[in-house]
Amino acid sequence: MTTVYLVDDHAMFRAGVRAELGARVEVVGEAATPAEAVAGILTTRPQVVLLDVHMPDGGGLAVLRGVGESLPATRFLVLSVSDAAQDVIALIRAGARGYVTKTISADELADAVERVAGGDVVFSPRLAGFVLDAFRDAPAAPPVAVPATDADFDRLTPREREVLRLLARGYAYKEIAAELFISVKTVETHASNVLRKLRLSSRHQLTRWAADRRIT
Amino acid sequence: MGWAGGVVAGIALHTGLRRRVVALLFLALTIGGGLGVALYATYWIVLPTPEGARRSRLPRPVEVALLAVVVVVTTGLLATRVAGGTLFVPTLLACLGGATIWRQAAGPDRERWLRASRSTLGAPGADRMGQLRLVAGAGLVVAGALLVLQRADVNTLRDGLWAMGVTTVGLALLGGPWWIRLTSQLGAERAERIRGEERAEIAARLHDSVLQTLALIQRNVDSPREVTRLARGQERELRRLLYGTRSAGGQLGEELRAAAAEVEDAYAVTVDVVVVGDVALDDALAAACAAAREAMVNAARHSGATDVSVYAEVEADTVSVFVRDRGVGFEPAAVAADRQGVRGSIIGRVERGGGTVSIRSSPGGGTEVAIRMRR
């Protein structure tokens, strides 16, 4: 079973997630503050950390920075009520592997946790919308899957755009694969390439969003 | 920290003048009659030492010796000048008075002084010492000015100018620090008041909306549908307050969000709206929005799904809106004939506006209505 660590400053919310996910994942610990979370994550070494954006003392960003590179096998999934692009983009750029909203159903959340644990990335429709917005006026990249130069991080390939559009329309990976006549594996590759571009791109919108949360 | 007493440095810091300018002023006053030395001594004695700082780089005994020399010279000057002195004594008196007041403004007790001065210099017992010093300083300035004025009839225009200058400087010294503190204090108060008003406004909003909704939810615990509807409506309102919507009224995004809100309220479902780009509405786009609203209503009424996703994207030449649910779905070919709702209110509307609609649905596989409109 996937091991999960919960970070959220609301005890009620942690209890709710624990109860909902209890059957499908193993919750190895939880924390209400970034400091507590960093210490707990370093001792329990979970596969996935479910991370809230807004907490006292630096929020989810402080946890991502606190853990840093010391646990390469641990993946972070952001679980938040925030609608603000800068919150989401900032955490993705700091290393989170996905973003889902707190209104997600228990089953979908468990799916997302398992996908992240398996090395995948998770785009909610809203995150896909943010990304499309940020890359909207960028010229299309040549349809090569893997970015070769720095400039390639600032552009999306036509295929990546199509995948993002379908994600924004609420399609699951399997449905996207069927729609575009590609394998689910290929959809996953496109999604993780987009996430990488999101992290490494120097596009103005992304850096501005990040600057709003004091990351550069 | 300065060389002797830090007087030049202190004045430079206080006035914002360059040290060199202040030093040259003292030098000029010293050469022109010895006033500079007297003033230096006065300021040395009267001006406050900044907290935690030694004023002088010279060792303490040297400094004391130097101060003694300066005092002796000053006394000598006073002794020789008082008899036939014209401007020396009054000017010195005025400066002494000014320095006394200045000390008040710059010293650690300036907050108390400020409070006393704000209550029109007269708050009884607020700061007796401060008031005494203020009165003494003012008296000295006035005395200096009067002395100068008294001699003005025997002297020429030069003395009149001196009188004016001394009085002006005295008034500036008297009122300047007080004025500056007062204005900055007023600014701080205004900022505080604005913050207070903002807090009050947020509190009022939370009271009007959140507390009312929570009360309603508690009274409707038996009806999950109603609770969902209330909670979702409140969530929407709070999000608008917290994050704001980027688009203004009359824009595609706002229109779709408003339609989604209505459908959420009416049918107790969740409609998530994601909009990429935005554009002002024209007739064709308004028709597209109305069609999208109809598609949301259909999804809410017939699909059985609790969540509906709406995605709109504005591209260079087209605007696309997708309304999707994961509900029961239907066989488009089988029901198209009797589903006037879809034919008239979705397809007809969009086609009249020059756009196209495609509907994809299969039993058990959910439904997606895609609306495309040329720009």
XYZ file of C-alpha atoms in Angstrom:
591
model
C 0.000 0.000 0.000
C 1.146 3.510 -0.731
C 2.467 5.345 2.316
C 1.095 8.860 2.732
C 1.927 11.775 5.021
C -0.742 14.453 5.597
C 0.159 18.113 6.046
C -2.741 20.463 6.784
C -3.338 22.916 9.585
C -6.961 21.862 9.982
C -7.258 18.792 12.195
C -10.811 18.144 10.964
C -9.680 18.042 7.383
C -6.804 15.647 8.194
C -9.211 13.366 10.041
C -11.578 13.445 7.057
C -8.865 12.534 4.546
C -7.533 9.811 6.855
C -11.001 8.274 7.115
C -11.646 8.525 3.379
C -8.305 7.171 2.230
C -7.867 4.688 5.084
C -8.798 1.640 3.043
C -6.614 2.362 0.014
C -3.444 3.956 1.368
C -1.444 3.786 4.584
C -1.310 7.138 6.381
C 2.049 7.071 8.196
C 1.821 10.468 9.862
C 0.363 13.925 9.847
C 1.418 17.430 10.786
C -0.178 20.824 11.259
C 2.864 23.087 10.806
C 5.685 23.172 8.242
C 8.375 22.554 10.890
C 6.542 19.540 12.286
C 5.928 18.295 8.759
C 9.572 18.486 7.653
C 10.718 16.561 10.737
C 7.926 13.979 10.332
C 8.529 13.470 6.613
C 12.266 12.988 7.116
C 11.663 10.272 9.745
C 8.743 8.426 8.141
C 10.010 8.715 4.528
C 6.555 8.406 2.929
C 5.991 7.768 -0.774
C 3.534 10.658 -1.086
C 3.019 13.839 0.924
C -0.422 15.445 0.685
C 0.339 19.110 1.120
C -1.866 22.109 1.931
C -0.948 25.486 0.402
C -1.939 27.903 3.136
C -0.567 27.248 6.606
C 1.029 29.479 9.214
C 4.839 29.860 9.048
C 5.359 29.617 5.312
C 2.728 27.127 4.150
C 3.345 24.254 1.758
C 6.264 26.095 0.206
C 8.197 25.928 3.490
C 7.672 22.155 3.628
C 8.893 21.667 0.046
C 11.964 23.764 0.759
C 12.579 22.154 4.141
C 12.642 18.652 2.725
C 14.512 19.834 -0.365
C 16.491 17.194 -2.207
C 17.018 14.919 0.766
C 14.226 12.469 -0.143
C 14.217 11.990 -3.923
C 11.726 9.110 -3.676
C 9.105 11.171 -1.859
C 6.527 12.881 -4.093
C 4.427 15.887 -3.169
C 0.787 16.312 -4.182
C -0.841 19.651 -3.439
C -4.349 19.471 -2.027
C -5.864 22.901 -1.620
C -8.979 25.040 -1.740
C -7.080 27.875 -3.358
C -8.180 29.180 -6.733
C -5.245 31.512 -7.096
C -2.865 30.724 -9.928
C 0.150 32.040 -8.054
C -0.346 29.561 -5.192
C -0.585 26.592 -7.474
C 2.186 27.568 -9.870
C 4.521 28.454 -6.998
C 4.237 25.001 -5.436
C 4.609 23.198 -8.750
C 7.735 25.213 -9.477
C 9.053 24.364 -6.028
C 8.773 20.654 -6.857
C 5.208 19.436 -6.270
C 4.088 16.726 -8.731
C 0.466 17.706 -8.999
C -2.406 19.777 -7.767
C -5.931 18.755 -6.873
C -8.680 20.741 -5.166
C -10.155 19.726 -1.827
C -13.557 19.135 -3.412
C -12.160 16.045 -5.156
C -13.950 12.788 -4.327
C -12.281 10.204 -2.105
C -11.828 7.738 -4.948
C -10.312 10.312 -7.258
C -7.963 11.433 -4.493
C -6.839 7.861 -3.869
C -6.273 7.464 -7.631
C -4.262 10.670 -7.716
C -2.128 9.560 -4.749
C -1.367 6.235 -6.417
C -0.559 7.903 -9.722
C 1.849 10.314 -8.051
C 3.438 7.470 -6.089
C 3.965 5.641 -9.388
C 5.951 8.575 -10.788
C 3.101 10.270 -12.648
C 1.937 13.815 -12.448
C -1.597 14.957 -11.658
C -3.310 17.855 -13.396
C -6.680 19.019 -12.184
C -8.756 20.814 -14.854
C -7.972 24.076 -13.107
C -4.211 23.521 -13.178
C -4.439 22.571 -16.862
C -6.339 25.846 -17.430
C -3.639 27.846 -15.629
C -0.932 26.273 -17.743
C -2.776 26.919 -20.997
C -3.289 30.505 -19.879
C 0.389 30.952 -19.036
C 1.562 29.544 -22.386
C -1.291 31.073 -24.388
C 0.660 33.595 -26.417
C 3.738 31.385 -26.774
C 4.501 30.084 -30.266
C 4.044 26.358 -30.651
C 7.139 24.253 -30.130
C 8.202 21.789 -32.820
C 6.433 18.501 -32.171
C 9.429 16.881 -30.494
C 8.563 15.216 -27.237
C 11.560 16.152 -25.114
C 12.751 19.749 -24.669
C 16.247 20.168 -26.055
C 17.107 23.773 -25.305
C 16.127 26.348 -22.699
C 13.783 28.038 -25.159
C 11.850 24.773 -25.539
C 10.797 25.043 -21.910
C 8.905 28.200 -22.826
C 6.766 26.547 -25.487
C 4.280 23.696 -25.637
C 4.117 21.236 -28.503
C 0.749 20.968 -30.322
C 0.258 17.540 -28.759
C 0.896 18.830 -25.261
C -1.636 21.569 -25.863
C -4.231 19.016 -26.969
C -3.594 16.895 -23.894
C -3.897 19.945 -21.631
C -7.142 21.021 -23.315
C -8.668 17.630 -22.701
C -7.461 17.675 -19.098
C -9.088 21.097 -18.702
C -12.307 19.658 -20.147
C -12.307 17.095 -17.343
C -11.060 14.060 -19.297
C -9.236 11.239 -17.525
C -5.940 9.928 -18.958
C -7.692 6.864 -20.359
C -10.277 9.037 -22.120
C -7.567 11.302 -23.503
C -5.689 8.297 -24.836
C -8.836 7.063 -26.597
C -9.619 10.516 -27.960
C -6.152 11.113 -29.406
C -5.497 7.506 -30.468
C -2.381 7.265 -28.308
C -1.471 5.052 -25.361
C -2.090 6.046 -21.760
C 1.681 5.885 -21.307
C 2.115 8.549 -23.983
C -0.472 10.766 -22.292
C 1.516 10.416 -19.063
C 4.717 11.363 -20.857
C 3.103 14.491 -22.305
C 1.740 15.451 -18.896
C 5.083 15.052 -17.151
C 6.857 16.992 -19.914
C 4.396 19.835 -19.389
C 5.059 19.746 -15.651
C 8.787 19.910 -16.309
C 8.306 22.908 -18.574
C 6.201 24.498 -15.881
C 9.104 24.133 -13.463
C 11.936 25.170 -15.746
C 10.302 27.722 -18.014
C 11.276 31.351 -17.719
C 8.010 32.550 -19.183
C 6.953 35.887 -17.837
C 3.578 34.747 -16.487
C 5.106 31.847 -14.592
C 7.893 33.882 -13.068
C 5.429 36.615 -12.150
C 3.106 34.125 -10.484
C 6.082 32.675 -8.705
C 7.327 36.113 -7.672
C 3.972 36.772 -6.049
C 4.840 33.961 -3.674
C 8.473 35.052 -3.429
C 10.058 32.293 -5.462
C 12.272 32.958 -8.426
C 30.047 59.873 15.784
C 32.078 63.006 15.249
C 35.414 64.411 16.342
C 34.521 66.742 19.156
C 31.143 66.220 20.701
C 29.623 65.027 17.428
C 27.803 68.346 17.095
C 28.414 68.704 13.377
C 27.521 65.099 12.689
C 24.400 65.319 14.819
C 23.144 68.473 13.140
C 23.942 67.085 9.725
C 21.962 63.953 10.548
C 19.055 65.927 11.901
C 18.801 68.483 9.121
C 19.850 66.294 6.237
C 22.628 68.739 5.281
C 26.079 67.478 4.414
C 28.533 67.409 7.279
C 30.926 69.602 5.359
C 28.259 72.281 4.888
C 27.468 72.341 8.607
C 31.158 72.502 9.500
C 31.703 75.392 7.059
C 28.739 77.257 8.577
C 30.303 76.957 12.024
C 33.669 78.049 10.652
C 32.130 81.092 8.962
C 30.306 82.073 12.130
C 33.504 81.671 14.147
C 35.542 83.869 11.835
C 32.754 86.438 11.649
C 32.758 87.364 15.333
C 33.212 84.186 17.309
C 29.572 83.179 17.341
C 30.441 79.782 15.881
C 32.472 78.773 18.932
C 29.733 79.831 21.287
C 27.102 77.989 19.298
C 29.240 74.889 19.145
C 29.580 74.885 22.892
C 25.879 75.443 23.333
C 24.889 72.593 21.080
C 27.495 70.361 22.665
C 25.903 70.841 26.049
C 22.310 70.943 24.954
C 21.912 68.397 22.185
C 21.102 64.843 23.267
C 23.474 61.947 22.753
C 21.905 59.206 20.643
C 21.168 56.146 22.683
C 23.954 53.600 22.798
C 26.424 55.813 20.941
C 29.531 57.613 22.083
C 29.610 60.995 20.494
C 33.270 61.530 20.069
C 36.225 59.693 18.700
C 38.502 61.577 21.083
C 39.329 60.023 24.456
C 37.107 61.280 27.254
C 39.772 63.476 29.085
C 40.764 65.216 25.845
C 37.135 65.809 25.098
C 36.529 67.308 28.540
C 39.601 69.515 28.186
C 38.444 70.656 24.767
C 34.988 71.415 26.121
C 36.558 73.425 28.928
C 38.600 75.457 26.449
C 35.518 76.099 24.339
C 33.516 77.163 27.387
C 36.316 79.514 28.502
C 36.546 81.061 25.056
C 32.777 81.464 24.945
C 32.735 83.107 28.366
C 35.551 85.394 27.273
C 33.656 86.343 24.163
C 30.534 86.969 26.181
C 32.445 89.125 28.664
C 34.014 91.278 25.985
C 30.969 91.477 23.797
C 28.128 92.002 26.262
C 29.048 95.612 26.959
C 29.102 96.738 23.352
C 27.614 93.620 21.835
C 25.052 94.208 19.169
C 23.947 90.889 17.793
C 26.033 88.400 19.645
C 23.991 87.964 22.791
C 20.536 87.928 21.267
C 21.571 85.481 18.578
C 23.175 83.220 21.130
C 20.083 83.384 23.311
C 17.829 82.517 20.403
C 20.014 79.580 19.382
C 20.126 78.328 22.949
C 16.347 78.441 23.117
C 15.997 76.680 19.805
C 18.441 73.982 20.839
C 16.534 73.404 24.071
C 13.354 72.801 22.140
C 15.111 70.762 19.526
C 16.457 68.520 22.233
C 12.903 67.950 23.288
C 11.896 66.878 19.829
C 14.816 64.545 19.282
C 15.147 63.116 22.765
C 13.728 59.875 24.053
C 10.789 61.647 25.642
C 9.563 63.201 22.416
C 6.548 60.924 22.357
C 5.363 62.406 25.641
C 6.203 65.870 24.450
C 4.202 65.220 21.344
C 1.217 64.066 23.351
C 1.481 67.141 25.532
C 1.832 69.439 22.556
C -1.071 67.861 20.746
C -3.372 68.725 23.585
C -2.539 72.380 22.819
C 0.546 72.562 25.016
C -1.629 72.523 28.082
C -2.382 69.009 29.291
C -1.925 69.533 33.027
C 0.726 67.305 34.505
C 1.225 65.387 31.263
C 4.911 66.223 31.303
C 5.773 69.063 33.608
C 9.469 69.007 32.761
C 8.770 69.019 29.050
C 6.391 71.929 29.364
C 8.902 73.867 31.457
C 11.594 73.345 28.880
C 9.239 74.288 26.092
C 8.253 77.493 27.831
C 11.894 78.291 28.647
C 12.930 77.697 25.043
C 10.112 79.817 23.686
C 10.981 82.571 26.180
C 14.603 82.591 25.095
C 13.686 82.759 21.421
C 11.298 85.633 22.054
C 13.832 87.419 24.272
C 16.481 87.107 21.594
C 14.131 88.429 18.977
C 13.008 91.327 21.175
C 16.581 92.315 21.980
C 17.410 92.414 18.323
C 14.292 94.391 17.549
C 15.082 96.873 20.343
C 18.385 97.661 18.730
C 16.920 97.822 15.276
C 16.033 101.515 15.582
C 19.639 102.475 16.215
C 21.066 100.226 13.563
C 20.391 99.964 9.889
C 18.596 97.598 7.590
C 21.115 94.904 8.377
C 19.800 94.620 11.882
C 16.253 94.349 10.639
C 17.254 91.448 8.448
C 19.010 89.828 11.369
C 15.910 90.223 13.478
C 13.781 88.610 10.857
C 16.250 85.818 10.323
C 16.614 85.090 14.008
C 12.881 85.134 14.579
C 12.245 82.871 11.600
C 14.910 80.423 12.656
C 13.532 80.490 16.167
C 10.013 79.802 14.949
C 11.207 77.037 12.670
C 13.092 75.437 15.518
C 10.085 75.853 17.747
C 7.475 74.590 15.361
C 9.372 72.430 12.867
C 9.841 69.206 14.773
C 6.362 69.529 16.243
C 4.881 70.040 12.783
C 6.760 67.113 11.290
C 5.775 64.766 14.083
C 2.211 65.948 13.942
C 1.842 65.344 10.211
C 3.472 61.932 10.351
C 1.300 61.061 13.312
C -1.763 62.143 11.361
C -0.691 59.971 8.423
C -0.277 56.973 10.699
C -3.669 57.633 12.207
C -5.288 57.820 8.788
C -3.710 54.518 7.748
C -4.904 52.948 10.973
C -8.416 54.249 10.371
C -8.468 52.836 6.824
C -7.318 49.467 8.133
C -10.041 49.597 10.744
C -12.661 50.352 8.120
C -11.471 47.460 5.969
C -11.706 45.133 8.930
C -15.200 46.369 9.679
C -16.240 45.841 6.067
C -14.925 42.284 6.009
C -16.611 41.568 9.328
C -19.885 42.937 7.961
C -19.612 40.801 4.841
C -18.799 37.677 6.817
C -21.716 38.385 9.073
C -24.158 39.002 6.250
C -23.152 35.988 4.248
C -21.195 33.327 6.092
C -22.974 33.438 9.436
C -26.381 33.578 7.757
C -25.528 30.613 5.575
C -24.215 28.612 8.511
C -27.455 29.313 10.371
C -29.473 28.172 7.350
C -27.357 25.035 7.015
C -28.018 24.114 10.626
C -31.749 24.465 10.054
C -31.608 22.333 6.913
C -29.581 19.377 8.178
C -32.301 16.984 7.054
C -31.967 18.021 3.438
C -28.516 17.232 2.031
C -29.500 18.814 -1.260
C -30.294 22.113 0.357
C -27.126 21.993 2.465
C -25.024 21.382 -0.628
C -26.724 24.215 -2.446
C -26.218 26.653 0.435
C -22.612 25.633 0.988
C -21.741 25.862 -2.679
C -23.367 29.278 -3.051
C -21.466 30.549 -0.038
C -18.218 29.093 -1.311
C -18.694 30.912 -4.598
C -19.325 34.197 -2.850
C -16.264 33.847 -0.625
C -14.064 32.930 -3.548
C -15.175 36.033 -5.366
C -14.293 38.071 -2.265
C -10.937 36.387 -1.698
C -9.545 35.784 -5.149
C -11.689 38.071 -7.263
C -12.613 37.131 -10.783
C -10.205 38.380 -13.356
C -12.810 39.223 -15.960
C -15.090 42.214 -15.781
C -18.803 42.203 -16.520
C -19.802 41.697 -20.146
C -16.905 39.280 -20.651
C -17.228 35.658 -21.688
C -15.686 34.308 -18.465
C -17.963 36.289 -16.199
C -21.050 35.323 -18.199
C -20.219 31.618 -17.995
C -19.441 31.817 -14.287
C -22.737 33.593 -13.653
C -24.612 30.939 -15.626
C -22.824 28.191 -13.690
C -23.750 29.884 -10.408
C -27.425 29.983 -11.390
C -27.412 26.323 -12.339
C -25.655 25.394 -9.091
C -28.254 27.283 -7.109
C -31.189 25.851 -8.974
C -30.136 22.201 -9.181
C -27.734 21.622 -6.279
C -24.898 20.374 -8.474
C -21.293 21.552 -8.677
C -20.323 23.314 -11.892
C -16.584 23.922 -12.260
C -15.694 26.605 -14.764
C -12.216 26.919 -16.264
C -11.696 29.768 -18.722
C -8.522 30.312 -20.727
C -8.280 33.784 -22.172
C -11.237 36.114 -22.207
C -13.103 38.329 -24.621
C -15.932 40.883 -24.596
C -19.328 39.441 -25.437
C -21.026 40.172 -28.748
C -24.403 38.794 -29.844
C -22.971 35.562 -31.197
C -20.957 34.905 -28.044
C -23.922 35.775 -25.849
C -25.868 33.131 -27.778
C -23.032 30.666 -27.186
C -23.156 31.427 -23.455
C -26.934 30.952 -23.376
C -26.515 27.629 -25.170
C -23.796 26.592 -22.719
C -26.110 27.494 -19.854
C -28.804 25.281 -21.383
C -26.294 22.440 -21.664
C -25.408 22.876 -17.977
C -29.101 22.754 -17.072
C -29.555 19.551 -19.088
C -26.534 17.975 -17.419
C -27.839 18.957 -14.000
C -31.396 17.749 -14.674
C -30.936 14.609 -16.705
C -27.456 13.174 -16.272
C -27.663 12.278 -12.596
C -24.078 13.452 -12.142
C -23.253 15.765 -9.257
C -20.380 17.463 -11.053
C -20.401 19.328 -14.332
C -17.225 20.718 -15.905
C -17.255 23.737 -18.156
C -14.158 24.656 -20.138
C -13.950 27.694 -22.391
C -11.000 28.773 -24.484
C -10.587 31.934 -26.513
C -8.304 31.445 -29.502
C -7.285 33.785 -32.278
C -10.198 32.908 -34.562
C -12.578 30.773 -32.484
C -14.165 30.587 -29.082
C -14.918 27.088 -27.799
C -17.058 26.127 -24.843
C -17.294 22.553 -23.585
C -19.888 21.350 -21.100
C -19.279 17.880 -19.824
C -20.758 15.503 -17.296
C -20.040 11.908 -16.351
C -23.671 10.972 -15.951
C -25.947 8.414 -17.543
C -25.599 9.732 -21.085
C -27.986 8.972 -23.916
C -28.119 7.799 -27.511
C -28.059 11.031 -29.537
C -29.569 9.511 -32.650
C -32.439 7.870 -30.770
C -33.658 10.890 -28.840
C -32.746 13.750 -31.127
C -36.258 13.944 -32.572
C -38.147 14.516 -29.349
C -35.468 16.480 -27.520
C -36.629 19.898 -28.610
C -34.648 21.403 -25.740
C -31.364 20.424 -27.263
C -32.391 21.144 -30.842
C -33.953 24.540 -30.218
C -32.165 26.046 -27.289
C -28.661 24.771 -27.918
C -28.090 23.878 -31.560
C -30.501 26.402 -33.102
C -29.207 29.266 -31.011
C -25.578 28.645 -31.825
C -26.166 28.050 -35.531
C -28.099 31.293 -35.839
C -25.005 32.992 -34.381
C -22.833 31.345 -37.026
C -21.346 28.637 -34.823
C -21.450 24.863 -34.615
C -22.447 22.415 -31.905
C -21.388 18.831 -31.572
C -22.834 16.553 -28.951
C -21.120 13.370 -27.869
C -22.901 11.020 -25.597
C -23.268 7.326 -25.049
C -25.378 5.474 -22.529
C -23.328 5.252 -19.336
C -20.471 7.279 -20.783
C -21.544 10.800 -19.924
C -22.232 13.675 -22.250
C -20.171 16.457 -23.729
C -21.594 19.415 -25.593
C -19.010 21.311 -27.630
C -19.926 24.792 -28.836
C -17.662 26.567 -31.322
C -18.146 30.118 -32.438
C -16.098 32.049 -34.987
C -14.797 35.402 -33.866
